[in-house]
XYZ file of C-alpha atoms in Angstrom:
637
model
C 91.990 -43.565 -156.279
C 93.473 -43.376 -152.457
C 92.633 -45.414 -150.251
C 91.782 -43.780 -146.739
C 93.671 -45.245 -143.786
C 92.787 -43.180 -141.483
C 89.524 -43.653 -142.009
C 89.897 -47.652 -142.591
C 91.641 -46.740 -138.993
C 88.769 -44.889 -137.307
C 86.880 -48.251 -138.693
C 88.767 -50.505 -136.626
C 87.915 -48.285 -133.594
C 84.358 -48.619 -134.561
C 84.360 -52.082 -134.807
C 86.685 -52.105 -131.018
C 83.988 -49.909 -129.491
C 80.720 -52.010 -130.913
C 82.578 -54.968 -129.453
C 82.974 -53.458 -125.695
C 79.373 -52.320 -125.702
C 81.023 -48.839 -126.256
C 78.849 -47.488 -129.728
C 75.551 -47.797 -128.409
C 75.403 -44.967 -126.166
C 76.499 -42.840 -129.032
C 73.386 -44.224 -131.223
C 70.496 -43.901 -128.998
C 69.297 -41.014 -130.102
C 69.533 -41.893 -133.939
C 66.536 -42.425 -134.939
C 63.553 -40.524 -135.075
C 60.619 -41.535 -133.754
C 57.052 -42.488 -135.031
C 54.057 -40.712 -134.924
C 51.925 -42.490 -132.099
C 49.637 -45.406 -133.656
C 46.984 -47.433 -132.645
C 48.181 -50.668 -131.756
C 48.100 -53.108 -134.391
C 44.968 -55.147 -134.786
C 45.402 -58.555 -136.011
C 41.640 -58.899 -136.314
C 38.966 -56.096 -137.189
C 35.322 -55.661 -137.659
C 34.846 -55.671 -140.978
C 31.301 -55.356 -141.818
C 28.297 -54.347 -140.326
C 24.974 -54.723 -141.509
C 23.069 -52.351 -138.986
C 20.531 -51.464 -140.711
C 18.949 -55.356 -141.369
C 18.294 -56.620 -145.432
C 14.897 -55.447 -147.519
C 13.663 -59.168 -146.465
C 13.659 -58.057 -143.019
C 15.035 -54.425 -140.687
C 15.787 -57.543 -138.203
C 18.212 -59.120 -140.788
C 21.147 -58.313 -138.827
C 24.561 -59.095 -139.745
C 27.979 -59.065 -138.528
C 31.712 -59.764 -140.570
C 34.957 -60.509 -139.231
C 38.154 -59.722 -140.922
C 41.483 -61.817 -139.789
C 44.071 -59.568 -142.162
C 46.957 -61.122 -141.035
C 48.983 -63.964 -142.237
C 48.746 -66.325 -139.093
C 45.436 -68.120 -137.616
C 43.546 -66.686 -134.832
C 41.644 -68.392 -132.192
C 38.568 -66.808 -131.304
C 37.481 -68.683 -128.541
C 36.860 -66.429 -124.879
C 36.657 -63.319 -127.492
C 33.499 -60.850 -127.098
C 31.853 -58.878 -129.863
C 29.893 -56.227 -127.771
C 28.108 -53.631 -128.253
C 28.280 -50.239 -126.499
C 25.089 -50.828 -124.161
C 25.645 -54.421 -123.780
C 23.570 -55.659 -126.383
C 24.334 -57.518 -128.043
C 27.449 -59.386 -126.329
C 28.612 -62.153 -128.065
C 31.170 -64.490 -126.803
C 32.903 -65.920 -130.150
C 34.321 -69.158 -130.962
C 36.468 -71.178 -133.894
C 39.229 -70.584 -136.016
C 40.043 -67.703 -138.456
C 42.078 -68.365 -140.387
C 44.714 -65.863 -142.043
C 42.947 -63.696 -144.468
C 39.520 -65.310 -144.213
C 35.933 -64.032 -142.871
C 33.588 -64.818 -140.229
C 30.214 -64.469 -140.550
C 27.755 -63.736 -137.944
C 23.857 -63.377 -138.091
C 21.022 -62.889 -136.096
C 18.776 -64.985 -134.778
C 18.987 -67.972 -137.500
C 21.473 -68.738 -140.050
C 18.132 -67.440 -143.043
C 19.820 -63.858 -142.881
C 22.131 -64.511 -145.516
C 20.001 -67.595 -147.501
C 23.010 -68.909 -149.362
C 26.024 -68.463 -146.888
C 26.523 -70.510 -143.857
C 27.156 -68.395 -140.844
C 30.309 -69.066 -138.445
C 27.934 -68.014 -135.400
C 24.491 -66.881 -134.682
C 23.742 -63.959 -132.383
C 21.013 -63.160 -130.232
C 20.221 -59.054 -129.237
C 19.416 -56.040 -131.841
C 21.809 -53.497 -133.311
C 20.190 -50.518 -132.806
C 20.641 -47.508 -135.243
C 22.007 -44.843 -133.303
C 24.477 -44.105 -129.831
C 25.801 -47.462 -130.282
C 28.948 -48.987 -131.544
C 31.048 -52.799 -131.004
C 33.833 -53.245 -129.657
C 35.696 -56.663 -130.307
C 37.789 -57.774 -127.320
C 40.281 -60.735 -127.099
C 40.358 -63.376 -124.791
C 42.468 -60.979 -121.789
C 39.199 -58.600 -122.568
C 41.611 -56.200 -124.529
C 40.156 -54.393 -127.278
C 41.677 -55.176 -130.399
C 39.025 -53.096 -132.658
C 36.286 -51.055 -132.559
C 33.330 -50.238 -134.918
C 31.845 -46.513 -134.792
C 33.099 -46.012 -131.448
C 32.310 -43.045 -129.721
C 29.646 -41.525 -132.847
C 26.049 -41.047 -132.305
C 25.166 -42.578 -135.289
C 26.802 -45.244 -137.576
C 29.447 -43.812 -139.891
C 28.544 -45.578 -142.787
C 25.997 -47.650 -143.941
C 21.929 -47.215 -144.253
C 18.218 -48.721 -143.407
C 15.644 -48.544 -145.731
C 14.977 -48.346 -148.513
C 18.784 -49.811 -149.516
C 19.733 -51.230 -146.559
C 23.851 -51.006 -147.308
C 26.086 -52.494 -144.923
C 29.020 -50.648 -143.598
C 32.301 -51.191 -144.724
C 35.949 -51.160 -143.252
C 38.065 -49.833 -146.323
C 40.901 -51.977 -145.369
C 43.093 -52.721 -142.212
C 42.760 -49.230 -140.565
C 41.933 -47.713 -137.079
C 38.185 -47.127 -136.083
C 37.527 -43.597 -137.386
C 34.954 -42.356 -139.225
C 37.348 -41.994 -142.738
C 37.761 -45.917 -141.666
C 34.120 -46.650 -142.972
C 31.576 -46.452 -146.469
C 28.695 -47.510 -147.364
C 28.532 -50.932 -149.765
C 28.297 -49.394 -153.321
C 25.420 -50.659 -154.787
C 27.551 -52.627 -157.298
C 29.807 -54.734 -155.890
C 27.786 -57.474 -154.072
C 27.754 -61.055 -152.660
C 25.172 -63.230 -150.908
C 21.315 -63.045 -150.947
C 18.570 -62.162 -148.378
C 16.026 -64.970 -147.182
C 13.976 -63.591 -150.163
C 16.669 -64.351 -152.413
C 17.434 -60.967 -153.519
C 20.992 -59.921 -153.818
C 22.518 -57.949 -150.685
C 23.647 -54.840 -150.785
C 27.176 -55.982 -149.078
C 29.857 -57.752 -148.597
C 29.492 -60.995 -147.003
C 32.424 -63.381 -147.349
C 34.034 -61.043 -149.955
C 36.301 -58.119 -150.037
C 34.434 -54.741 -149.705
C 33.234 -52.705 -152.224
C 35.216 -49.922 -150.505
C 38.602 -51.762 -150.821
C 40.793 -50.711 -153.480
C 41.659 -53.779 -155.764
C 44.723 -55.002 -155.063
C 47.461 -53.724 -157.908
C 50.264 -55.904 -159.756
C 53.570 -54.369 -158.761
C 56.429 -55.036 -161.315
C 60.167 -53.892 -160.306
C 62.737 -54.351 -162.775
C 66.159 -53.698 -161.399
C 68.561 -53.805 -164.342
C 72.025 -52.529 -162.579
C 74.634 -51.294 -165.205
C 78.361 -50.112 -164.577
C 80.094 -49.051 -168.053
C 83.305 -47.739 -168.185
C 82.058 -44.144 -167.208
C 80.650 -45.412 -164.126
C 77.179 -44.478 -165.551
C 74.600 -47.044 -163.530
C 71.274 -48.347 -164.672
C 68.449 -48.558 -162.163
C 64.995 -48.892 -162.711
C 61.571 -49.239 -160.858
C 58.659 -49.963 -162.660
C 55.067 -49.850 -160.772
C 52.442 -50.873 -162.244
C 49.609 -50.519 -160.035
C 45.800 -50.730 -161.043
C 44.998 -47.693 -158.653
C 46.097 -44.108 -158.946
C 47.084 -42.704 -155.183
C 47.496 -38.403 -154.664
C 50.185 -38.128 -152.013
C 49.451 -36.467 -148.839
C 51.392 -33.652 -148.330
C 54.090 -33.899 -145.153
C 53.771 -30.415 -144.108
C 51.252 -27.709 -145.049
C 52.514 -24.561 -146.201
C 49.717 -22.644 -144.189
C 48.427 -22.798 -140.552
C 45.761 -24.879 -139.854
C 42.915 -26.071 -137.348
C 44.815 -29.543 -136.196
C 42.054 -30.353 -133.207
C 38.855 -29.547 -131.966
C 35.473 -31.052 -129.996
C 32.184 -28.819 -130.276
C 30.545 -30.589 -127.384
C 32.461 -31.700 -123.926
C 32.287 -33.938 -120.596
C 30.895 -30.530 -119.257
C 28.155 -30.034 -122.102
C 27.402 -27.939 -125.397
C 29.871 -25.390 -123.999
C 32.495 -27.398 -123.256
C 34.226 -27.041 -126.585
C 37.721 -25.872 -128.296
C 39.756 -25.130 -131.428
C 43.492 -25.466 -131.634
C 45.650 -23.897 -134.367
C 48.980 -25.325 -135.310
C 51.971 -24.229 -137.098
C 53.648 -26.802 -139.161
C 55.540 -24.452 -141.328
C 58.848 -23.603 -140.911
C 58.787 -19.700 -140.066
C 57.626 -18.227 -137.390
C 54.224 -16.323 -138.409
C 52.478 -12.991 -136.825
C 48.436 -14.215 -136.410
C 47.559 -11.025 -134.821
C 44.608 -9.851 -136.292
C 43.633 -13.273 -137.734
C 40.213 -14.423 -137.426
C 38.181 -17.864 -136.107
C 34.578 -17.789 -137.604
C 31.899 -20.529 -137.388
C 29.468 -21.771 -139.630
C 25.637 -22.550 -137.281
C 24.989 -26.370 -137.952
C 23.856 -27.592 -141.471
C 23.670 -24.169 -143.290
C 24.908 -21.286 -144.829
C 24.921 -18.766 -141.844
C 28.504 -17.886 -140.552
C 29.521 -15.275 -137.671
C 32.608 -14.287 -136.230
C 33.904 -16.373 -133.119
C 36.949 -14.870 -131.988
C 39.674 -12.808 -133.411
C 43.702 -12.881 -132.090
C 44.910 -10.293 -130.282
C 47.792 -8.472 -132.173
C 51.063 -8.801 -132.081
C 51.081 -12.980 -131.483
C 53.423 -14.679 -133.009
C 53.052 -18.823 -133.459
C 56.486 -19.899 -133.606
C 57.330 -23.001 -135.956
C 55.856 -26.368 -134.313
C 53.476 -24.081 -131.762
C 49.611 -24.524 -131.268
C 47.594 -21.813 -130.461
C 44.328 -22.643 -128.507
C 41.180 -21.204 -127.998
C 38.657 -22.449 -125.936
C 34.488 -21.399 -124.880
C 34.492 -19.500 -121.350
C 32.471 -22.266 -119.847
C 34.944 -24.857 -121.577
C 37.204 -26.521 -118.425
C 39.826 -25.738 -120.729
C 39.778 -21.999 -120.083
C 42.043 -21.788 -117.272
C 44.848 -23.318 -119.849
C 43.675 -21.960 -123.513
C 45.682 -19.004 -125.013
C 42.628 -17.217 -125.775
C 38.941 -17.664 -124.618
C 35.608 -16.768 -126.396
C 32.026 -16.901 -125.580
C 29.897 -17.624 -128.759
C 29.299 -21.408 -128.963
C 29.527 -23.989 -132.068
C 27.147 -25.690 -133.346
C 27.682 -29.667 -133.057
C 27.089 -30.028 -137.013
C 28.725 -26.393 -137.099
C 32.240 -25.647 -138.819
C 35.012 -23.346 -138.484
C 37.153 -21.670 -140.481
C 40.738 -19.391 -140.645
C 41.279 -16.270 -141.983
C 44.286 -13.843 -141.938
C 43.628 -10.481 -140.623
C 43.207 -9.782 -144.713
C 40.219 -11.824 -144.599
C 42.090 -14.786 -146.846
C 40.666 -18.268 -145.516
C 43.505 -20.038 -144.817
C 41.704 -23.521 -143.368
C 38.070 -25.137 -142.809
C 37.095 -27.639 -140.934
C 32.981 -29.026 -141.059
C 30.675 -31.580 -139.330
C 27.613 -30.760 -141.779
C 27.517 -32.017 -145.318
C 26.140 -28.937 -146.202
C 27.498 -26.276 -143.183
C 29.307 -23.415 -144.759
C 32.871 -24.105 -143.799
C 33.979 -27.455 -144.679
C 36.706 -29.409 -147.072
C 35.694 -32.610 -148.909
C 33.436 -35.115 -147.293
C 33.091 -33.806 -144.002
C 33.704 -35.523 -140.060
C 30.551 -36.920 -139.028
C 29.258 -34.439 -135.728
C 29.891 -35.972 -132.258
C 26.567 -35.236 -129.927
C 28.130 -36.559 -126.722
C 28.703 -35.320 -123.369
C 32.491 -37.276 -123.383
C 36.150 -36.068 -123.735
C 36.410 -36.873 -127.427
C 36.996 -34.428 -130.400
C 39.114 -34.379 -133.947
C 42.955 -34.596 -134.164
C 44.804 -33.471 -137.751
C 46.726 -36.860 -138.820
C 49.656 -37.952 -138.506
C 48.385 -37.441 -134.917
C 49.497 -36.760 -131.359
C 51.769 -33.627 -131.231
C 51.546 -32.749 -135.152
C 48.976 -32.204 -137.467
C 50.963 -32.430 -141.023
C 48.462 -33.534 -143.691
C 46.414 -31.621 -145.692
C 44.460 -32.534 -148.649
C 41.139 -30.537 -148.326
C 39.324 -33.580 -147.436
C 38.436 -33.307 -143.692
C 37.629 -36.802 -143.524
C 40.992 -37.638 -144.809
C 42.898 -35.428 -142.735
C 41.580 -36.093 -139.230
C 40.826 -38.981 -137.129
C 38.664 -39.194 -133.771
C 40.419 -39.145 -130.682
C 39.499 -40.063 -126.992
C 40.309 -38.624 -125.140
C 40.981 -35.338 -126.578
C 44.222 -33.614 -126.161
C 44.061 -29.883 -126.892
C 47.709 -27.613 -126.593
C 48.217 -24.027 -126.319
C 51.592 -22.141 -127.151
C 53.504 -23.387 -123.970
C 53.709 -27.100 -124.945
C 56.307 -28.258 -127.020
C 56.997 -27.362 -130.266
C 56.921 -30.363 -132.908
C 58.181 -30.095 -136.778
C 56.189 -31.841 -139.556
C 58.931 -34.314 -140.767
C 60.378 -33.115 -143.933
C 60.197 -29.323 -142.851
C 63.326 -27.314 -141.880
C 63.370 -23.831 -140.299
C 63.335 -20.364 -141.935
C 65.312 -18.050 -141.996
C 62.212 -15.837 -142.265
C 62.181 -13.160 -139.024
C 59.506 -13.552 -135.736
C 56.989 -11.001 -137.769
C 57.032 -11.983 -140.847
C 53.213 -12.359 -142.414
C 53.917 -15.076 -145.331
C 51.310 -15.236 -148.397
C 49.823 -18.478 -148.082
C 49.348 -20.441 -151.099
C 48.008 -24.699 -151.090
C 51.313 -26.433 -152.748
C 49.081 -28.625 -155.333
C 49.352 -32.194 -154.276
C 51.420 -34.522 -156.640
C 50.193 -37.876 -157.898
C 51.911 -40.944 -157.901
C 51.006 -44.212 -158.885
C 51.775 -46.320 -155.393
C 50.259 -49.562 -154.244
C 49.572 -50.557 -150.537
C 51.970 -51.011 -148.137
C 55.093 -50.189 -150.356
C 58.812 -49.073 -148.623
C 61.606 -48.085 -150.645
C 64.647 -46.670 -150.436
C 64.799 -42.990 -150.935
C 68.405 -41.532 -150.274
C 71.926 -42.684 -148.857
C 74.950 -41.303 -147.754
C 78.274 -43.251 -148.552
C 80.666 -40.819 -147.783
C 80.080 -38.139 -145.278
C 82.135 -35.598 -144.100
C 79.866 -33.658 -141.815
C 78.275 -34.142 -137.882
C 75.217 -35.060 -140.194
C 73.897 -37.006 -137.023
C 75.175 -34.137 -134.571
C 77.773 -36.069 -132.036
C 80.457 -34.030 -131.977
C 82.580 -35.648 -134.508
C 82.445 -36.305 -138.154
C 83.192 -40.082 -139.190
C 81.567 -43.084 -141.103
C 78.879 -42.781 -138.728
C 77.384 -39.975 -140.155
C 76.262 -41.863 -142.972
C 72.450 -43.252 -143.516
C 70.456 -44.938 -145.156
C 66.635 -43.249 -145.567
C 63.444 -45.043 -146.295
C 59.841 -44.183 -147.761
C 56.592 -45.406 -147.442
C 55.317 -44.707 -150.924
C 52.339 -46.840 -150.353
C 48.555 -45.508 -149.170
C 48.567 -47.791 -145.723
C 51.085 -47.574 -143.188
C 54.053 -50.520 -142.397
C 54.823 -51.860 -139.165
C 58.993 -52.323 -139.628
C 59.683 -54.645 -137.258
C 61.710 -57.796 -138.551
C 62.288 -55.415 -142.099
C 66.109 -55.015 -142.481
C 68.841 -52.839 -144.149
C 72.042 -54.176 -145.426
C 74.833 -53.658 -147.973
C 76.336 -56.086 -150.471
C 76.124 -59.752 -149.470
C 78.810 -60.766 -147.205
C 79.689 -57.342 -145.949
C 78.681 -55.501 -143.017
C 75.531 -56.921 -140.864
C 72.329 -56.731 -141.562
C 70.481 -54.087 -139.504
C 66.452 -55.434 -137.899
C 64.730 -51.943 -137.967
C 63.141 -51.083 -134.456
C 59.356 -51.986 -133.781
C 57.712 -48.695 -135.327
C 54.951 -47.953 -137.821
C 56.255 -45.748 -141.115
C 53.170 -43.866 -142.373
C 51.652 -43.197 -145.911
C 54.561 -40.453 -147.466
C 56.593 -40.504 -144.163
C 60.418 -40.656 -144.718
C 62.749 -42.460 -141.510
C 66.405 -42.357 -141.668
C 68.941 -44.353 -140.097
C 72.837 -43.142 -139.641
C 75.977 -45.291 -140.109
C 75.928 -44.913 -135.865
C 72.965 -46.834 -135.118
C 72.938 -49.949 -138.137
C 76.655 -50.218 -138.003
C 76.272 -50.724 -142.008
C 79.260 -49.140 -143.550
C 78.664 -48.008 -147.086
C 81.926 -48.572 -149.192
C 83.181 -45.576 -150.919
C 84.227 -48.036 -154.012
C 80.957 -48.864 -154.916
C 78.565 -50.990 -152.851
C 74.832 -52.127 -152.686
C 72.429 -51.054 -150.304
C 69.388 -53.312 -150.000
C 66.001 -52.981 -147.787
C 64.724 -56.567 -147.166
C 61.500 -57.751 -146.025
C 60.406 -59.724 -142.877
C 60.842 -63.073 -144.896
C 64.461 -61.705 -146.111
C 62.762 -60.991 -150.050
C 64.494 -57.979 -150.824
C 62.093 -54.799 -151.004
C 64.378 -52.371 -152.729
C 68.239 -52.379 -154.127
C 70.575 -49.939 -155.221
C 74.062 -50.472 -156.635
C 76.237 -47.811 -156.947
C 79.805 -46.960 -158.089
C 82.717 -44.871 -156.374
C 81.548 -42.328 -154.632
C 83.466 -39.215 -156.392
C 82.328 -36.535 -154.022
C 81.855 -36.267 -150.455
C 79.011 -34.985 -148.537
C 76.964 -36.086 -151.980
C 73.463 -38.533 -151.771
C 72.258 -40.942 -153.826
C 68.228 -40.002 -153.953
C 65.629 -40.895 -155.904
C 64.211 -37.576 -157.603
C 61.150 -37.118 -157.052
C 61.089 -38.640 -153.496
C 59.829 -42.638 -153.510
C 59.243 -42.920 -157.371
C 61.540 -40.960 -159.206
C 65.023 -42.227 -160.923
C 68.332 -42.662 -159.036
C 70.549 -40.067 -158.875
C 73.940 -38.671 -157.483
C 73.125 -35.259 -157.053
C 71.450 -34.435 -154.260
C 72.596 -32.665 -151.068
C 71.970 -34.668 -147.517
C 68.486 -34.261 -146.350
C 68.460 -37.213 -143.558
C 65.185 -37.777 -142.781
C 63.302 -34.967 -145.044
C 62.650 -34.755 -148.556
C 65.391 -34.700 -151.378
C 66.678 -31.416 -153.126
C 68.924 -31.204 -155.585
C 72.162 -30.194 -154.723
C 71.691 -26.842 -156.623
C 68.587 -26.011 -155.276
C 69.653 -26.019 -151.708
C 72.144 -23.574 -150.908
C 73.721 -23.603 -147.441
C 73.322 -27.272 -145.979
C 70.833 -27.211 -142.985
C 72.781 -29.290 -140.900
C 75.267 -28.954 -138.141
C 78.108 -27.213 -138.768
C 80.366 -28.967 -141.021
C 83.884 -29.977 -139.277
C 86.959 -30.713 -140.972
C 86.866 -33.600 -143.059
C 90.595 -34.941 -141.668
C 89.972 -35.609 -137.960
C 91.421 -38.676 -138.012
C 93.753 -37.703 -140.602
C 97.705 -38.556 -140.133
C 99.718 -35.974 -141.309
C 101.989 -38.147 -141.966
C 100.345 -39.833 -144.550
C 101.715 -39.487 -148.243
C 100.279 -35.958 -149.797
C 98.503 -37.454 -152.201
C 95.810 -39.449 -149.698
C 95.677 -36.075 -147.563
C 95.144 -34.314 -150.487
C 92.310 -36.750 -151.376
C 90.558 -36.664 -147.896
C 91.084 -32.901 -146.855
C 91.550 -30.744 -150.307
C 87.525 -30.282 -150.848
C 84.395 -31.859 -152.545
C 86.130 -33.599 -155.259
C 87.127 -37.169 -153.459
C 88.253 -38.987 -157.242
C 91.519 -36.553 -157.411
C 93.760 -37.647 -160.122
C 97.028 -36.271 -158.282
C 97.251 -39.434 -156.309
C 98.148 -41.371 -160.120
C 101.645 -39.070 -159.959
C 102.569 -41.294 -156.989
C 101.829 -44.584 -158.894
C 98.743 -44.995 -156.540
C 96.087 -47.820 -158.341
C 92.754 -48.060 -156.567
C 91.020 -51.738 -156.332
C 87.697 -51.595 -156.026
C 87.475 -53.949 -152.912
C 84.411 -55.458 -150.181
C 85.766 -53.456 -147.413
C 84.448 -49.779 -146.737
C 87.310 -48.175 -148.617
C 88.549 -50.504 -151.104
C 92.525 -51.068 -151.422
C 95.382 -48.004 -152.417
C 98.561 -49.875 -153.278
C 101.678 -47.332 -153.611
C-alpha cells in the first residue's frame, strides 16, 4: 500500500499551525452543542413523606440524597418550603452516596432509624413544594416546585412517601409513589413504612451488571473481532431522536394574567417542510370525555423543518406575538390534541388521568396564576422525543418560553432535510420504538472516520481534519462529559478532554479530526473513549482503511456489531452505505489538494483515482506498505 506524503505533509502543517495557536480558530465551531440542562445537582431531595405515617398524619419525614462520589458539607444549607414553613437550616456531613434523614418534631417518626436532624413546621398537602439551597442560598434542587399538589406520594389510608426515581431534575416524571413492596423502617407503632428511609427507592431501577468483552482479532484477511456484551438486569425502549410527525412541544393552560392566559405551540422536527393548512387544534374539557374544536389553521401554511407554530387565547399576553389566536379556553385538567385537515390525530397531550386526549400517564395540571407551562424534552428550542407517554416526554418549565414561526429554526439531532417540496402533505405514521437492553449512564462509541476525503466539517478544504470520532449515550440517564476523553492507540496522538456538556439518553455528539487533533491512522489504529478516572469506556481496533470516505459504525446505533460499511453520518444516526444514496454533506472536493503531481503515479493513483484506497498498482513499482504508529504508516519504493 502507498504511503501518502502529501498528506503526511499537510500533517506537518497541522502540527506547525496547532503549535502557533493557528488551528483553533478553524475548530471553534466543531462541535455541536447540548441541549440546555439543569445544572448539575450534587445533592437532591430524595424523599418526601408529605402525607405523615398511619401512626400519625403529623409523622412527617424528609430524605436527602448525596449521589455523587465526593462528601458534602451541609452546614449554612436551607431545606425550605415554598411558604416558609418549614425552613430548616441543615448541618453535618453527607457523605458520597449516603442519606440523611430528617423528621419532625422527635426522632419517634421513624422508631428504628436515627434521624440526622429534627425539624420543626408542617408540610402541608397542597400549593407547596421545598426547595434545598446551599450555603451561597443557591438552589441546588427542588421538590414539586411550582405544582399545586404533590406529584407523587399519598395521605391516608397508605400514606406512601414520594420518591425521586434517581438523580434527575424536579419535574413531575422526576417523582412516584413508594410501591407498596419495597420498604424500610417502621412507624412509632412499629408497623412497616410505606417508603424508603435510608434505602434506595422503590422507584429506582436496580442497578444492572454490565459485562464488555472486547476480543480484537486481525487474521490474514484483515477480518476483526469486536464484541460488546451487556448484560443488564433492566430492559430500556429507546426514545426516539426525532418524531416522524408534528407535534404539541409546549403549552400552559393557565397564565400570570389568569385562566385565559394560556397557549399551544406546534413544532416541526421532521425533515420536510409540511402544508398544516386545514389542520385542526381540539381540546378535551377537564377530566372527561367531552372534546370541541379550538382552532383550525388557516390554509395554505406551511411549517418549514425546525419551525413552531403558535397559537395563543385572545386574552393570552401572548397574542400580540402568536401566529394564530383563538378564543375558546382550556380547561386546567383539559387536553389537546392534532389532527390533519383529514381528521388523522397526529399528537395528544393531557393533564387529566381520565380527559379525552392524553398519551400514557399524563402531566399533572398546573392551577397557578405564574409563567410556567410544559416543554417537549430534550428541551429549549427542540422538542424531539416521543414515546406516547406525556409524562415521559415533557418536563415543567419556568418560566415558559412559547415560539411562533419567526424564531429560529432548530433540527432534532439525527434528522437531515428532505428533498420533499414546501407543499407536500406527508402520511404520518409513529416509527415503532426499538428496544435495547442499556444500563444507566452508558457512552460508547458509535462511528469514526479514518480517512476522509470530503469538507465533512464544512471549512473550505478537505484534509485529516475532516475526520471524527462520534459518541452515544446508550444509557437511560444523561452524562456530564467533562474530564471523559478520546484518544487513539497508546503513544500516538493526544488525548482529547471533551468540553463541559451533558450527552442525553439516545443523543449522538461528534467530534472532527479539527477540534481533538487525534489523527486516525489509515494503517490500522485504535480509537478509545476513556472515563474521568482514565478506565477506558469503549475501544475499537481496526485495520487499513481500504476505502475512503467509509465509517466504522456500530449497526444498529450504540449496541449493534462493528462494521465498515457505513457512509459518514457525523453527528446523526448510521446508514448503511447502500441505503443512503447521495451523501448529505457538503460538497465533496477533490481528494488531491495537497497532492504533488510530482509524486510517483502509483501514490497519485492511490490518493486521487476513486473509492478504492488499497490499489494493487502501486506493487508494479516494488512499493511495500509497513503498517506503522504514524497517521499513514511507511511506503518504501
Amino acid at each position: 500500500m502507498a504511503s501518502r506524503f502529501s498528506r503526511r505533509l499537510s500533517g506537518w502543517v497541522l502540527v506547525l499551525l496547532w503549535l502557533m495557536g493557528g488551528l483553533p480558530a478553524l475548530w471553534q465551531n466543531a462541535v455541536r452543542a447540548a441541549p440546555p440542562r439543569q445544572a448539575t445537582m450534587t445533592v437532591i431531595i430524595n424523599e418526601v413523606a408529605w402525607g405523615g405515617t398511619a401512626a400519625s398524619a403529623s409523622d412527617e419525614w424528609i430524605e436527602l440524597y448525596n449521589g455523587n462520589d465526593t462528601d458534602v458539607d451541609l452546614n449554612g444549607w436551607r431545606l425550605v418550603a415554598s411558604d416558609g414553613s418549614p425552613d430548616i437550616t441543615l448541618t453535618g456531613i453527607l457523605a458520597a452516596h449516603s442519606f440523611y434523614l430528617l423528621e419532625r418534631s422527635d426522632d419517634n417518626t421513624i422508631s428504628d432509624l436515627a434521624a440526622n436532624q429534627i425539624f420543626t413546621g408542617e408540610l402541608q398537602n397542597t400549593n407547596q413544594w421545598l426547595e434545598l439551597r446551599d450555603s451561597n442560598g443557591h438552589v441546588v434542587d427542588t421538590a414539586g416546585a411550582g405544582l399545586a399538589s404533590w406529584p407523587a406520594g399519598t395521605g391516608s389510608p397508605n400514606y406512601y412517601s414520594m420518591e425521586r426515581k434517581g438523580m434527575l431534575p424536579d419535574t413531575p416524571a422526576a417523582w412516584a409513589s413508594n410501591d407498596g413492596v419495597t420498604r424500610n423502617g417502621l412507624d412509632a407503632n412499629n408497623n412497616p413504612l410505606n417508603g424508603t428511609p435510608r434505602q434506595p427507592n422503590s422507584a429506582v431501577p436496580p442497578t444492572p451488571t454490565t459485562t464488555f468483552t472486547e476480543t480484537p482479532t486481525f487474521t490474514e484477511t484483515l477480518t476483526p473481532t469486536f464484541t460488546h456484551t451487556f448484560t443488564p438486569s433492566l430492559t430500556f425502549t429507546a426514545t426516539p431522536i426525532a418524531p416522524t410527525h408534528l407535534v404539541i412541544s409546549e403549552l400552559r393552560f393557565r397564565g400570570p394574567l389568569g385562566a385565559g392566559d394560556e397557549f399551544v405551540e406546534l413544532y416541526n422536527p421532521t425533515g420536510a417542510a409540511v402544508n398544516i393548512g386545514g389542520w385542526q387544534v381540539r381540546k378535551s374539557s377537564g377530566c372527561s370525555t367531552s372534546t370541541s374544536s379550538l382552532a383550525t389553521i388557516p390554509a395554505g401554511v406551511i411549517l418549514e423543518p425546525g419551525q413552531h407554530y403558535l397559537l395563543a387565547h385572545a386574552a393570552s399576553g401572548l397574542a400580540g406575538i402568536a401566529d394564530q389566536n383563538y378564543s375558546s379556553g382550556i380547561a386546567d385538567d383539559g387536553g389537546v390534541a392534532l389532527f390533519t385537515a383529514a381528521g388523522v390525530m397526529v399528537d395528544q397531550v393531557g393533564l387529566c388521568a381520565s380527559t379525552a386526549y392524553r398519551e400514557g400517564q399524563t402531566l399533572a395540571a398546573l392551577t397557578q396564576n405564574a409563567d410556567q407551562g410544559y416543554e417537549r424534552l430534550p428541551g429549549g428550542a427542540t422538542g424531539c422525543y416521543d414515546t406516547d407517554d406525556n409524562a415521559a416526554d415533557f418536563q415543567f418549565l419556568s418560566p415558559s418560553q412559547p415560539q411562533n414561526r419567526a424564531a429560529p429554526a432548530v433540527m432534532c439531532a439525527g434528522v437531515s432535510l428532505s428533498t420533499a417540496t414546501s407543499t407536500a402533505t406527508p402520511t404520518f405514521t409513529r416509527t415503532p420504538t426499538r428496544t435495547i437492553t442499556p444500563v444507566p449512564g452508558v457512552v460508547v462509541i458509535n462511528e469514526f472516520l479514518p480517512h476522509a476525503s470530503t469538507d465533512w466539517n464544512a471549512d473550505g478544504r478537505a484534509d485529516v481534519g475532516d475526520e471524527y470520532i462520534e459518541i452515544m449515550n446508550v444509557g437511560t440517564q444523561s452524562v456530564n462529559l467533562r474530564n471523559w476523553k478520546l484518544d487513539d492507540d497508546l503513544g500516538g496522538s493526544s488525548p482529547f478532554s471533551l468540553p463541559d456538556v451533558t450527552i442525553q439518553p439516545r443523543q449522538i455528539m461528534r467530534f472532527f479530526g479539527s477540534q481533538t487533533g487525534i489523527l486516525l491512522n489509515d494503517s490500522g489504529d485504535s480509537v478509545r473513549l476513556l472515563r474521568p478516572g482514565g478506565q477506558t469506556a469503549d475501544i475499537f481496533n481496526y485495520p487499513v482503511a481500504t476505502i475512503f470516505d467509509r465509517a466504522w459504525c456500530r449497526l444498529p446505533d450504540g449496541s449493534g456489531l462493528w462494521t465498515f460499511s457505513c457512509r459518514p453520518t457525523p453527528g446523526r444516526p448510521n446508514v448503511p452505505a447502500a441505503d443512503l444514496g447521495t451523501p448529505s454533506a457538503s460538497p465533496a472536493v477533490s481528494p488531491c489538494p495537497l497532492s504533488d503531481l510530482a509524486l510517483p503515479p502509483s501514490i497519485l493513483l492511490v490518493e486521487c483515482s476513486g473509492p478504492a484506497v488499497w490499489n494493487p498498482a502501486f506493487q508494479m513499482e516494488g512499493g511495500l506498505w509497513l503498517q506503522g504508529g504514524d497517521k499513514w504508516g511507511t511506503f518504501l519504493h
